[in-house]
């Protein structure tokens, strides 16, 4: 009998509640899913998501950035050592609130994803929902992209959008977008873990097709 290909060992990096982390853990419960969540790391010792990961039986680690003062690279070296120790192959940032230096980005080039709550390249940075409302955006959403040195700027793997309703509050819009995040992050990780994703000239190809076209064909 042919043996199944090994599932990719994934670490999820969090700083807070970890709802995207939970979405990835849930997806990986399916034995057919090509990735296993092997580790959750937080830079915040009391992050709520750590408890949720432990409850799901997943190994957790804390690398507290405050222990490294202003030396961001020293923090990242400690974090990287944890990832290596756990034989991690893919890293998913999920509400990980640290700006990364070129050190970590280079170490994980092409193997590190982030989820951002906006339709990049619009609304990079923080407070995306309030800014989308203030700008009168008709649609808003979320993006999973590869991490590059410039924040919220890497090749886009998948996007999902929702309408902005006329009477939307920031909270209502945030929760509509969050549901999209929970749907698209597992899809993006699946494609990457299956080895179907290639980066070419700063663009993301899936099965050789530009990512946007690939997902349009799926829908
Ligand atoms: C999400 O909106 C994510 O897009 C952003 O930070 C938030 C994290 O939420 N990067 P959670 O911790 O996954 O619930």
PDB file of C-alpha atoms and ligand atoms in Angstrom:
ATOM      1  CA  UNK A   1       0.000   0.000   0.000  1.00  0.00           C
ATOM      2  CA  UNK A   2       1.372   3.424  -0.914  1.00  0.00           C
ATOM      3  CA  UNK A   3       2.084   5.490   2.199  1.00  0.00           C
ATOM      4  CA  UNK A   4       0.382   8.853   2.632  1.00  0.00           C
ATOM      5  CA  UNK A   5       2.639  11.901   2.154  1.00  0.00           C
ATOM      6  CA  UNK A   6       3.717  13.315   5.526  1.00  0.00           C
ATOM      7  CA  UNK A   7       1.643  16.231   6.737  1.00  0.00           C
ATOM      8  CA  UNK A   8       3.527  19.509   6.933  1.00  0.00           C
ATOM      9  CA  UNK A   9       4.395  20.591  10.449  1.00  0.00           C
ATOM     10  CA  UNK A  10       2.944  24.051  11.034  1.00  0.00           C
ATOM     11  CA  UNK A  11       3.484  26.597  13.807  1.00  0.00           C
ATOM     12  CA  UNK A  12       0.887  29.298  14.428  1.00  0.00           C
ATOM     13  CA  UNK A  13       2.180  32.536  15.955  1.00  0.00           C
ATOM     14  CA  UNK A  14      -0.312  34.533  17.997  1.00  0.00           C
ATOM     15  CA  UNK A  15      -0.516  37.470  20.385  1.00  0.00           C
ATOM     16  CA  UNK A  16      -4.177  37.394  21.403  1.00  0.00           C
ATOM     17  CA  UNK A  17      -7.446  35.485  21.285  1.00  0.00           C
ATOM     18  CA  UNK A  18      -6.392  33.110  18.509  1.00  0.00           C
ATOM     19  CA  UNK A  19      -9.636  32.618  16.610  1.00  0.00           C
ATOM     20  CA  UNK A  20      -7.765  32.139  13.313  1.00  0.00           C
ATOM     21  CA  UNK A  21      -5.489  29.684  15.079  1.00  0.00           C
ATOM     22  CA  UNK A  22      -8.600  27.737  16.152  1.00  0.00           C
ATOM     23  CA  UNK A  23      -9.843  27.729  12.542  1.00  0.00           C
ATOM     24  CA  UNK A  24      -6.541  26.189  11.444  1.00  0.00           C
ATOM     25  CA  UNK A  25      -6.622  23.649  14.284  1.00  0.00           C
ATOM     26  CA  UNK A  26     -10.164  22.668  13.340  1.00  0.00           C
ATOM     27  CA  UNK A  27      -9.262  22.245   9.666  1.00  0.00           C
ATOM     28  CA  UNK A  28      -6.239  20.129  10.571  1.00  0.00           C
ATOM     29  CA  UNK A  29      -8.418  17.723  12.543  1.00  0.00           C
ATOM     30  CA  UNK A  30      -9.379  16.195   9.200  1.00  0.00           C
ATOM     31  CA  UNK A  31      -6.840  13.410   8.568  1.00  0.00           C
ATOM     32  CA  UNK A  32      -6.922  14.308   4.875  1.00  0.00           C
ATOM     33  CA  UNK A  33      -5.773  17.865   5.602  1.00  0.00           C
ATOM     34  CA  UNK A  34      -2.147  18.194   4.440  1.00  0.00           C
ATOM     35  CA  UNK A  35      -0.878  20.128   7.473  1.00  0.00           C
ATOM     36  CA  UNK A  36      -0.707  19.419  11.191  1.00  0.00           C
ATOM     37  CA  UNK A  37      -0.606  22.219  13.758  1.00  0.00           C
ATOM     38  CA  UNK A  38       2.463  21.117  15.693  1.00  0.00           C
ATOM     39  CA  UNK A  39       3.101  24.224  17.765  1.00  0.00           C
ATOM     40  CA  UNK A  40       1.505  27.497  18.851  1.00  0.00           C
ATOM     41  CA  UNK A  41       3.864  30.264  19.941  1.00  0.00           C
ATOM     42  CA  UNK A  42       2.923  33.539  21.567  1.00  0.00           C
ATOM     43  CA  UNK A  43       4.978  36.577  22.440  1.00  0.00           C
ATOM     44  CA  UNK A  44       2.355  37.411  25.090  1.00  0.00           C
ATOM     45  CA  UNK A  45       2.500  35.037  28.075  1.00  0.00           C
ATOM     46  CA  UNK A  46      -1.200  35.312  28.956  1.00  0.00           C
ATOM     47  CA  UNK A  47      -2.608  35.326  25.416  1.00  0.00           C
ATOM     48  CA  UNK A  48      -6.054  33.746  25.449  1.00  0.00           C
ATOM     49  CA  UNK A  49      -5.191  31.676  22.385  1.00  0.00           C
ATOM     50  CA  UNK A  50      -2.551  29.727  24.335  1.00  0.00           C
ATOM     51  CA  UNK A  51      -5.259  28.237  26.558  1.00  0.00           C
ATOM     52  CA  UNK A  52      -7.324  27.345  23.534  1.00  0.00           C
ATOM     53  CA  UNK A  53      -4.332  25.616  21.923  1.00  0.00           C
ATOM     54  CA  UNK A  54      -3.531  23.660  25.081  1.00  0.00           C
ATOM     55  CA  UNK A  55      -7.173  22.616  25.381  1.00  0.00           C
ATOM     56  CA  UNK A  56      -6.881  21.230  21.844  1.00  0.00           C
ATOM     57  CA  UNK A  57      -3.820  19.213  22.907  1.00  0.00           C
ATOM     58  CA  UNK A  58      -1.325  21.295  20.932  1.00  0.00           C
ATOM     59  CA  UNK A  59       2.185  22.096  22.150  1.00  0.00           C
ATOM     60  CA  UNK A  60       2.591  25.746  23.124  1.00  0.00           C
ATOM     61  CA  UNK A  61       5.550  28.000  23.778  1.00  0.00           C
ATOM     62  CA  UNK A  62       5.993  31.569  24.950  1.00  0.00           C
ATOM     63  CA  UNK A  63       8.806  33.754  23.695  1.00  0.00           C
ATOM     64  CA  UNK A  64       8.211  37.033  25.500  1.00  0.00           C
ATOM     65  CA  UNK A  65       9.580  39.892  23.407  1.00  0.00           C
ATOM     66  CA  UNK A  66       9.927  42.044  26.544  1.00  0.00           C
ATOM     67  CA  UNK A  67      12.803  39.852  27.712  1.00  0.00           C
ATOM     68  CA  UNK A  68      14.853  41.122  24.759  1.00  0.00           C
ATOM     69  CA  UNK A  69      14.364  44.849  25.245  1.00  0.00           C
ATOM     70  CA  UNK A  70      14.877  46.661  21.963  1.00  0.00           C
ATOM     71  CA  UNK A  71      16.800  43.824  20.350  1.00  0.00           C
ATOM     72  CA  UNK A  72      14.127  42.608  17.941  1.00  0.00           C
ATOM     73  CA  UNK A  73      16.487  40.242  16.169  1.00  0.00           C
ATOM     74  CA  UNK A  74      17.487  38.533  19.437  1.00  0.00           C
ATOM     75  CA  UNK A  75      13.774  37.960  20.098  1.00  0.00           C
ATOM     76  CA  UNK A  76      13.388  36.471  16.634  1.00  0.00           C
ATOM     77  CA  UNK A  77      16.436  34.240  17.055  1.00  0.00           C
ATOM     78  CA  UNK A  78      14.852  32.765  20.191  1.00  0.00           C
ATOM     79  CA  UNK A  79      11.574  32.321  18.332  1.00  0.00           C
ATOM     80  CA  UNK A  80      13.305  30.747  15.360  1.00  0.00           C
ATOM     81  CA  UNK A  81      15.129  28.306  17.679  1.00  0.00           C
ATOM     82  CA  UNK A  82      11.732  27.133  18.990  1.00  0.00           C
ATOM     83  CA  UNK A  83      10.481  26.591  15.445  1.00  0.00           C
ATOM     84  CA  UNK A  84      13.576  24.591  14.553  1.00  0.00           C
ATOM     85  CA  UNK A  85      13.354  22.581  17.781  1.00  0.00           C
ATOM     86  CA  UNK A  86       9.812  21.527  16.810  1.00  0.00           C
ATOM     87  CA  UNK A  87      10.846  20.736  13.205  1.00  0.00           C
ATOM     88  CA  UNK A  88       8.392  23.304  11.837  1.00  0.00           C
ATOM     89  CA  UNK A  89       8.056  23.571   8.065  1.00  0.00           C
ATOM     90  CA  UNK A  90       5.469  26.332   7.643  1.00  0.00           C
ATOM     91  CA  UNK A  91       4.701  29.321   9.879  1.00  0.00           C
ATOM     92  CA  UNK A  92       1.273  30.991  10.017  1.00  0.00           C
ATOM     93  CA  UNK A  93       1.042  34.406  11.639  1.00  0.00           C
ATOM     94  CA  UNK A  94      -2.430  34.835  13.105  1.00  0.00           C
ATOM     95  CA  UNK A  95      -2.817  38.078  14.998  1.00  0.00           C
ATOM     96  CA  UNK A  96       0.894  38.117  15.830  1.00  0.00           C
ATOM     97  CA  UNK A  97       1.472  41.738  16.771  1.00  0.00           C
ATOM     98  CA  UNK A  98       5.219  42.122  16.205  1.00  0.00           C
ATOM     99  CA  UNK A  99       6.885  43.776  13.258  1.00  0.00           C
ATOM    100  CA  UNK A 100       9.446  41.352  11.882  1.00  0.00           C
ATOM    101  CA  UNK A 101      13.057  42.067  10.980  1.00  0.00           C
ATOM    102  CA  UNK A 102      14.639  40.791   7.764  1.00  0.00           C
ATOM    103  CA  UNK A 103      16.254  38.002   9.821  1.00  0.00           C
ATOM    104  CA  UNK A 104      13.061  36.007  10.466  1.00  0.00           C
ATOM    105  CA  UNK A 105      11.524  36.923   7.136  1.00  0.00           C
ATOM    106  CA  UNK A 106      14.558  35.580   5.283  1.00  0.00           C
ATOM    107  CA  UNK A 107      14.713  32.384   7.338  1.00  0.00           C
ATOM    108  CA  UNK A 108      11.096  31.593   6.436  1.00  0.00           C
ATOM    109  CA  UNK A 109      10.909  33.066   2.961  1.00  0.00           C
ATOM    110  CA  UNK A 110       8.163  31.354   0.964  1.00  0.00           C
ATOM    111  CA  UNK A 111       7.127  29.393   4.065  1.00  0.00           C
ATOM    112  CA  UNK A 112       5.535  32.087   6.225  1.00  0.00           C
ATOM    113  CA  UNK A 113       1.952  33.310   5.792  1.00  0.00           C
ATOM    114  CA  UNK A 114       0.051  36.150   7.420  1.00  0.00           C
ATOM    115  CA  UNK A 115      -3.627  37.006   7.541  1.00  0.00           C
ATOM    116  CA  UNK A 116      -4.610  40.639   7.305  1.00  0.00           C
ATOM    117  CA  UNK A 117      -8.152  41.958   7.852  1.00  0.00           C
ATOM    118  CA  UNK A 118      -8.465  44.014   4.655  1.00  0.00           C
ATOM    119  CA  UNK A 119      -8.375  43.593   0.914  1.00  0.00           C
ATOM    120  CA  UNK A 120      -4.688  44.334   0.397  1.00  0.00           C
ATOM    121  CA  UNK A 121      -3.137  46.467  -0.931  1.00  0.00           C
ATOM    122  CA  UNK A 122      -5.871  48.601   0.654  1.00  0.00           C
ATOM    123  CA  UNK A 123      -5.674  49.366   4.358  1.00  0.00           C
ATOM    124  CA  UNK A 124      -2.307  48.010   5.392  1.00  0.00           C
ATOM    125  CA  UNK A 125      -1.570  48.336   9.106  1.00  0.00           C
ATOM    126  CA  UNK A 126      -3.992  48.673  12.017  1.00  0.00           C
ATOM    127  CA  UNK A 127      -7.655  49.709  12.452  1.00  0.00           C
ATOM    128  CA  UNK A 128      -8.587  48.404   9.035  1.00  0.00           C
ATOM    129  CA  UNK A 129     -12.331  48.166   9.667  1.00  0.00           C
ATOM    130  CA  UNK A 130     -12.670  51.738  10.950  1.00  0.00           C
ATOM    131  CA  UNK A 131     -10.612  52.977   8.030  1.00  0.00           C
ATOM    132  CA  UNK A 132     -12.684  51.039   5.491  1.00  0.00           C
ATOM    133  CA  UNK A 133     -15.860  52.575   6.953  1.00  0.00           C
ATOM    134  CA  UNK A 134     -14.363  56.074   6.985  1.00  0.00           C
ATOM    135  CA  UNK A 135     -13.274  55.691   3.370  1.00  0.00           C
ATOM    136  CA  UNK A 136     -16.781  54.656   2.330  1.00  0.00           C
ATOM    137  CA  UNK A 137     -15.562  51.312   0.958  1.00  0.00           C
ATOM    138  CA  UNK A 138     -18.316  49.288  -0.701  1.00  0.00           C
ATOM    139  CA  UNK A 139     -16.496  46.000  -0.119  1.00  0.00           C
ATOM    140  CA  UNK A 140     -14.029  44.931   2.537  1.00  0.00           C
ATOM    141  CA  UNK A 141     -12.459  41.631   3.470  1.00  0.00           C
ATOM    142  CA  UNK A 142      -9.334  39.710   4.345  1.00  0.00           C
ATOM    143  CA  UNK A 143      -6.114  38.605   2.690  1.00  0.00           C
ATOM    144  CA  UNK A 144      -3.706  35.726   3.254  1.00  0.00           C
ATOM    145  CA  UNK A 145      -0.285  36.631   1.906  1.00  0.00           C
ATOM    146  CA  UNK A 146       3.333  35.580   2.105  1.00  0.00           C
ATOM    147  CA  UNK A 147       5.430  37.571   4.543  1.00  0.00           C
ATOM    148  CA  UNK A 148       8.072  39.844   3.047  1.00  0.00           C
ATOM    149  CA  UNK A 149      10.174  42.499   4.813  1.00  0.00           C
ATOM    150  CA  UNK A 150       7.697  45.265   4.053  1.00  0.00           C
ATOM    151  CA  UNK A 151       4.612  44.988   6.273  1.00  0.00           C
ATOM    152  CA  UNK A 152       1.365  43.625   4.727  1.00  0.00           C
ATOM    153  CA  UNK A 153       2.925  43.614   1.272  1.00  0.00           C
ATOM    154  CA  UNK A 154       3.836  40.069   0.227  1.00  0.00           C
ATOM    155  CA  UNK A 155       2.411  38.032  -2.653  1.00  0.00           C
ATOM    156  CA  UNK A 156      -1.295  37.374  -2.153  1.00  0.00           C
ATOM    157  CA  UNK A 157      -2.376  33.764  -1.820  1.00  0.00           C
ATOM    158  CA  UNK A 158      -6.105  34.256  -1.272  1.00  0.00           C
ATOM    159  CA  UNK A 159      -8.629  37.002  -0.565  1.00  0.00           C
ATOM    160  CA  UNK A 160     -12.232  36.911   0.560  1.00  0.00           C
ATOM    161  CA  UNK A 161     -14.606  39.853   0.533  1.00  0.00           C
ATOM    162  CA  UNK A 162     -17.887  40.943   2.079  1.00  0.00           C
ATOM    163  CA  UNK A 163     -20.201  43.880   1.375  1.00  0.00           C
ATOM    164  CA  UNK A 164     -20.023  46.928   3.628  1.00  0.00           C
ATOM    165  CA  UNK A 165     -23.592  47.658   4.734  1.00  0.00           C
ATOM    166  CA  UNK A 166     -24.824  51.284   4.946  1.00  0.00           C
ATOM    167  CA  UNK A 167     -25.445  51.110   8.704  1.00  0.00           C
ATOM    168  CA  UNK A 168     -22.364  49.049   9.569  1.00  0.00           C
ATOM    169  CA  UNK A 169     -20.546  49.572  12.832  1.00  0.00           C
ATOM    170  CA  UNK A 170     -16.892  48.703  13.153  1.00  0.00           C
ATOM    171  CA  UNK A 171     -17.819  45.667  15.285  1.00  0.00           C
ATOM    172  CA  UNK A 172     -20.395  44.383  12.807  1.00  0.00           C
ATOM    173  CA  UNK A 173     -17.989  44.724   9.910  1.00  0.00           C
ATOM    174  CA  UNK A 174     -15.156  43.127  11.900  1.00  0.00           C
ATOM    175  CA  UNK A 175     -17.245  40.074  12.695  1.00  0.00           C
ATOM    176  CA  UNK A 176     -18.371  39.694   9.068  1.00  0.00           C
ATOM    177  CA  UNK A 177     -14.732  39.847   7.961  1.00  0.00           C
ATOM    178  CA  UNK A 178     -13.607  37.477  10.716  1.00  0.00           C
ATOM    179  CA  UNK A 179     -15.921  34.780   9.374  1.00  0.00           C
ATOM    180  CA  UNK A 180     -14.166  35.183   6.019  1.00  0.00           C
ATOM    181  CA  UNK A 181     -10.747  34.940   7.686  1.00  0.00           C
ATOM    182  CA  UNK A 182     -11.721  31.650   9.294  1.00  0.00           C
ATOM    183  CA  UNK A 183     -12.722  30.289   5.886  1.00  0.00           C
ATOM    184  CA  UNK A 184      -9.783  31.465   3.802  1.00  0.00           C
ATOM    185  CA  UNK A 185      -6.828  30.800   6.099  1.00  0.00           C
ATOM    186  CA  UNK A 186      -7.339  27.023   6.102  1.00  0.00           C
ATOM    187  CA  UNK A 187      -7.753  27.104   2.304  1.00  0.00           C
ATOM    188  CA  UNK A 188      -4.508  29.015   1.857  1.00  0.00           C
ATOM    189  CA  UNK A 189      -2.537  26.760   4.182  1.00  0.00           C
ATOM    190  CA  UNK A 190      -3.924  23.686   2.426  1.00  0.00           C
ATOM    191  CA  UNK A 191      -2.738  24.888  -0.976  1.00  0.00           C
ATOM    192  CA  UNK A 192       0.722  25.725   0.382  1.00  0.00           C
ATOM    193  CA  UNK A 193       1.071  22.464   2.324  1.00  0.00           C
ATOM    194  CA  UNK A 194       0.105  20.485  -0.758  1.00  0.00           C
ATOM    195  CA  UNK A 195       3.050  22.030  -2.583  1.00  0.00           C
ATOM    196  CA  UNK A 196       0.812  23.646  -5.200  1.00  0.00           C
ATOM    197  CA  UNK A 197       1.974  27.210  -4.599  1.00  0.00           C
ATOM    198  CA  UNK A 198       4.904  28.845  -6.374  1.00  0.00           C
ATOM    199  CA  UNK A 199       6.207  32.384  -6.193  1.00  0.00           C
ATOM    200  CA  UNK A 200       7.199  33.928  -9.472  1.00  0.00           C
ATOM    201  CA  UNK A 201       8.219  37.561  -9.957  1.00  0.00           C
ATOM    202  CA  UNK A 202       6.535  38.543  -6.691  1.00  0.00           C
ATOM    203  CA  UNK A 203       3.297  36.845  -7.721  1.00  0.00           C
ATOM    204  CA  UNK A 204       1.665  33.817  -6.261  1.00  0.00           C
ATOM    205  CA  UNK A 205       0.825  30.954  -8.615  1.00  0.00           C
ATOM    206  CA  UNK A 206      -1.317  27.985  -7.631  1.00  0.00           C
ATOM    207  CA  UNK A 207      -1.093  24.972  -9.945  1.00  0.00           C
ATOM    208  CA  UNK A 208       0.759  27.346 -12.273  1.00  0.00           C
ATOM    209  CA  UNK A 209      -2.136  29.815 -12.475  1.00  0.00           C
ATOM    210  CA  UNK A 210      -2.208  33.303 -10.859  1.00  0.00           C
ATOM    211  CA  UNK A 211      -3.807  32.805  -7.435  1.00  0.00           C
ATOM    212  CA  UNK A 212      -6.765  35.096  -8.121  1.00  0.00           C
ATOM    213  CA  UNK A 213      -7.701  33.144 -11.242  1.00  0.00           C
ATOM    214  CA  UNK A 214      -7.221  29.853  -9.444  1.00  0.00           C
ATOM    215  CA  UNK A 215      -9.768  30.739  -6.745  1.00  0.00           C
ATOM    216  CA  UNK A 216     -12.226  32.165  -9.287  1.00  0.00           C
ATOM    217  CA  UNK A 217     -12.204  28.791 -11.037  1.00  0.00           C
ATOM    218  CA  UNK A 218     -12.900  27.044  -7.718  1.00  0.00           C
ATOM    219  CA  UNK A 219     -15.977  29.120  -6.944  1.00  0.00           C
TER     220      UNK A 219
HETATM  221  C1  LIG B   1      -7.410  39.032  12.811  1.00  0.00           C
HETATM  222  O1  LIG B   1      -8.360  39.978  12.402  1.00  0.00           O
HETATM  223  C2  LIG B   1      -6.258  38.976  11.860  1.00  0.00           C
HETATM  224  O2  LIG B   1      -6.610  39.220  10.537  1.00  0.00           O
HETATM  225  C3  LIG B   1      -5.370  40.084  12.360  1.00  0.00           C
HETATM  226  O3  LIG B   1      -5.484  40.034  13.753  1.00  0.00           O
HETATM  227  C4  LIG B   1      -6.738  39.441  14.110  1.00  0.00           C
HETATM  228  C5  LIG B   1      -6.422  38.264  14.975  1.00  0.00           C
HETATM  229  O4  LIG B   1      -7.574  37.657  15.475  1.00  0.00           O
HETATM  230  N1  LIG B   1      -4.039  39.934  11.855  1.00  0.00           N
HETATM  231  P1  LIG B   1      -7.491  36.236  16.134  1.00  0.00           P
HETATM  232  O5  LIG B   1      -6.430  36.336  17.245  1.00  0.00           O
HETATM  233  O6  LIG B   1      -7.111  35.248  15.087  1.00  0.00           O
HETATM  234  O7  LIG B   1      -8.853  35.990  16.704  1.00  0.00           O
END
